[in-house]
Coordinates of N, CA and C in Angstrom, one line a residue:
M1 N 21.5 -28.2 14.8 CA 22.6 -28.9 14.3 C 23.5 -29.5 15.3
K2 N 23.7 -28.7 16.4 CA 24.6 -29.2 17.5 C 24.0 -30.5 18.1
L3 N 22.6 -30.5 18.3 CA 22.0 -31.7 18.9 C 22.2 -32.9 18.0
L4 N 22.1 -32.8 16.7 CA 22.4 -33.9 15.8 C 23.8 -34.4 15.9
I5 N 24.8 -33.5 16.0 CA 26.2 -33.9 16.1 C 26.4 -34.6 17.4
E6 N 25.8 -34.1 18.5 CA 25.8 -34.8 19.8 C 25.2 -36.2 19.7
A7 N 24.1 -36.3 19.0 CA 23.4 -37.6 18.9 C 24.3 -38.6 18.1
V8 N 24.9 -38.1 17.0 CA 25.8 -39.0 16.2 C 27.0 -39.5 17.1
V9 N 27.6 -38.6 17.9 CA 28.7 -38.9 18.8 C 28.2 -40.0 19.8
V10 N 27.1 -39.7 20.4 CA 26.5 -40.7 21.4 C 26.3 -42.1 20.7
G11 N 25.8 -42.0 19.4 CA 25.5 -43.3 18.7 C 26.8 -44.0 18.4
I12 N 27.9 -43.3 18.0 CA 29.2 -43.9 17.8 C 29.8 -44.5 19.1
V13 N 29.7 -43.7 20.2 CA 30.2 -44.2 21.4 C 29.4 -45.5 21.9
T14 N 28.1 -45.5 21.6 CA 27.3 -46.7 22.0 C 27.7 -47.9 21.2
V15 N 28.1 -47.7 19.9 CA 28.5 -48.8 19.1 C 29.9 -49.3 19.6
I16 N 30.8 -48.4 20.0 CA 32.1 -48.9 20.5 C 31.9 -49.6 21.8
V17 N 31.2 -49.0 22.7 CA 31.1 -49.7 24.0 C 30.3 -51.0 23.9
G18 N 29.2 -51.0 23.1 CA 28.4 -52.2 22.9 C 29.2 -53.3 22.3
T19 N 30.0 -53.0 21.3 CA 30.9 -54.0 20.7 C 31.9 -54.5 21.7
L20 N 32.5 -53.7 22.5 CA 33.5 -54.1 23.5 C 32.8 -55.0 24.5
V21 N 31.7 -54.6 25.0 CA 30.9 -55.4 26.0 C 30.5 -56.8 25.4
G22 N 30.1 -56.7 24.1 CA 29.7 -58.0 23.4 C 30.9 -58.9 23.3
F23 N 32.1 -58.3 22.9 CA 33.3 -59.1 22.8 C 33.7 -59.7 24.1
I24 N 33.7 -58.9 25.1 CA 34.1 -59.4 26.5 C 33.2 -60.5 27.0
L25 N 31.9 -60.2 26.9 CA 30.9 -61.3 27.3 C 31.0 -62.5 26.5
G26 N 31.2 -62.3 25.2 CA 31.3 -63.5 24.3 C 32.5 -64.3 24.6
S27 N 33.6 -63.7 25.1 CA 34.7 -64.6 25.4 C 34.5 -65.4 26.7
F28 N 33.7 -64.8 27.6 CA 33.4 -65.6 28.8 C 32.3 -66.6 28.6
F29 N 31.4 -66.4 27.7 CA 30.2 -67.3 27.6 C 30.2 -67.8 26.1
S30 N 31.3 -68.2 25.6 CA 31.3 -68.7 24.2 C 30.7 -70.0 24.1
T31 N 30.1 -70.2 22.9 CA 29.5 -71.5 22.6 C 29.9 -71.9 21.2
N32 N 29.8 -73.2 20.9 CA 30.2 -73.7 19.6 C 29.0 -73.6 18.7
L33 N 29.0 -72.6 17.8 CA 27.9 -72.4 16.9 C 28.3 -73.0 15.5
P34 N 27.3 -73.4 14.7 CA 27.6 -73.9 13.4 C 28.3 -72.9 12.5
K35 N 29.0 -73.3 11.5 CA 29.8 -72.4 10.7 C 28.9 -71.4 10.0
I36 N 27.7 -71.7 9.7 CA 26.8 -70.8 9.0 C 26.5 -69.6 9.9
C37 N 26.7 -69.7 11.2 CA 26.4 -68.5 12.1 C 27.6 -67.5 12.0
K38 N 28.7 -67.9 11.4 CA 29.8 -67.0 11.3 C 29.4 -65.7 10.4
S39 N 28.5 -65.9 9.5 CA 28.2 -64.8 8.6 C 26.9 -64.1 9.0
W40 N 26.4 -64.3 10.2 CA 25.1 -63.8 10.6 C 25.1 -62.2 10.6
N41 N 26.3 -61.6 10.8 CA 26.3 -60.2 11.0 C 27.0 -59.5 9.8
K42 N 26.8 -60.1 8.6 CA 27.5 -59.6 7.4 C 26.9 -58.2 7.0
N43 N 25.8 -57.9 7.5 CA 25.2 -56.5 7.2 C 25.4 -55.6 8.4
H44 N 26.1 -56.0 9.4 CA 26.4 -55.1 10.5 C 25.1 -54.7 11.2
I45 N 24.1 -55.5 11.3 CA 22.9 -55.2 12.0 C 23.1 -54.8 13.4
M46 N 23.9 -55.5 14.2 CA 24.1 -55.2 15.6 C 24.7 -53.8 15.7
E47 N 25.7 -53.4 14.9 CA 26.3 -52.1 15.0 C 25.3 -51.0 14.6
I48 N 24.5 -51.3 13.6 CA 23.5 -50.3 13.2 C 22.5 -50.1 14.3
S49 N 22.1 -51.2 14.9 CA 21.1 -51.1 16.0 C 21.7 -50.4 17.2
L50 N 22.9 -50.7 17.5 CA 23.5 -49.9 18.6 C 23.6 -48.4 18.4
F51 N 24.0 -48.1 17.1 CA 24.1 -46.7 16.8 C 22.8 -46.0 16.9
F52 N 21.7 -46.5 16.4 CA 20.4 -45.9 16.4 C 19.9 -45.9 17.9
T53 N 20.3 -46.9 18.7 CA 19.9 -46.9 20.1 C 20.4 -45.7 20.8
G54 N 21.7 -45.5 20.6 CA 22.4 -44.3 21.3 C 21.9 -43.0 20.7
F55 N 21.7 -42.9 19.4 CA 21.2 -41.7 18.7 C 19.9 -41.3 19.2
F56 N 18.9 -42.3 19.2 CA 17.6 -41.9 19.6 C 17.4 -41.7 21.1
I57 N 18.2 -42.4 21.9 CA 18.2 -42.2 23.4 C 18.6 -40.7 23.6
H58 N 19.6 -40.2 22.9 CA 20.1 -38.8 23.1 C 19.0 -37.9 22.7
I59 N 18.4 -38.1 21.6 CA 17.3 -37.2 21.1 C 16.1 -37.2 22.1
I60 N 15.7 -38.4 22.5 CA 14.6 -38.5 23.4 C 14.9 -37.8 24.8
C61 N 16.1 -38.0 25.3 CA 16.5 -37.4 26.5 C 16.5 -35.9 26.4
E62 N 16.9 -35.4 25.3 CA 16.9 -33.9 25.1 C 15.5 -33.4 25.0
F63 N 14.6 -34.0 24.3 CA 13.2 -33.5 24.1 C 12.3 -33.7 25.3
T64 N 12.7 -34.7 26.1 CA 11.8 -34.9 27.3 C 12.4 -34.2 28.5
G65 N 13.5 -33.5 28.4 CA 14.0 -32.8 29.5 C 15.0 -33.5 30.4
I66 N 15.2 -34.8 30.1 CA 16.1 -35.6 31.0 C 17.5 -35.0 31.0
N67 N 18.0 -34.5 29.9 CA 19.4 -33.9 29.8 C 19.5 -32.7 30.7
G68 N 18.4 -31.9 30.7 CA 18.4 -30.7 31.5 C 18.3 -31.0 33.0
W69 N 17.5 -32.0 33.3 CA 17.4 -32.5 34.7 C 18.7 -33.0 35.2
Y70 N 19.4 -33.8 34.4 CA 20.6 -34.4 34.7 C 21.7 -33.3 34.9
C71 N 21.7 -32.3 34.1 CA 22.7 -31.2 34.2 C 22.4 -30.5 35.5
R72 N 21.2 -30.3 35.9 CA 20.9 -29.6 37.2 C 21.2 -30.4 38.4
N73 N 21.0 -31.7 38.3 CA 21.0 -32.6 39.5 C 22.2 -33.6 39.5
G74 N 22.7 -33.9 38.3 CA 23.7 -34.9 38.2 C 25.1 -34.4 38.5
N75 N 26.1 -35.3 38.5 CA 27.4 -35.1 38.8 C 28.2 -34.3 37.7
A76 N 27.8 -34.6 36.4 CA 28.6 -34.1 35.3 C 28.7 -32.6 35.2
C77 N 27.6 -31.9 35.5 CA 27.6 -30.4 35.3 C 27.9 -29.7 36.6
S78 N 28.1 -30.5 37.7 CA 28.3 -29.8 39.0 C 29.8 -29.7 39.3
K79 N 30.7 -30.3 38.6 CA 32.1 -30.3 38.8 C 32.6 -28.9 38.4
K80 N 33.5 -28.3 39.2 CA 34.1 -27.1 38.8 C 35.4 -27.4 38.0
L81 N 35.6 -26.7 36.9 CA 36.8 -26.8 36.1 C 37.9 -26.1 36.8
K82 N 39.1 -26.7 36.8 CA 40.2 -26.0 37.5 C 41.2 -25.5 36.4

């Protein structure tokens, strides 16, 4: 159950970060699109895709051992709490 909660949190964070990145890049590289394009995301496909991307990346990293490897070798698990 903990793994699923972690995966949901990673999915939500991916949606938030992906939306912010899309907004920032969109403001730098804006184009004049037809009015019909305003409703392209009415079903929130981008947000759903970002959520499942983060969700499945977390699940895949857990089952392939990437999370364990990162915890042993990465910076996140090596810091001492004060």
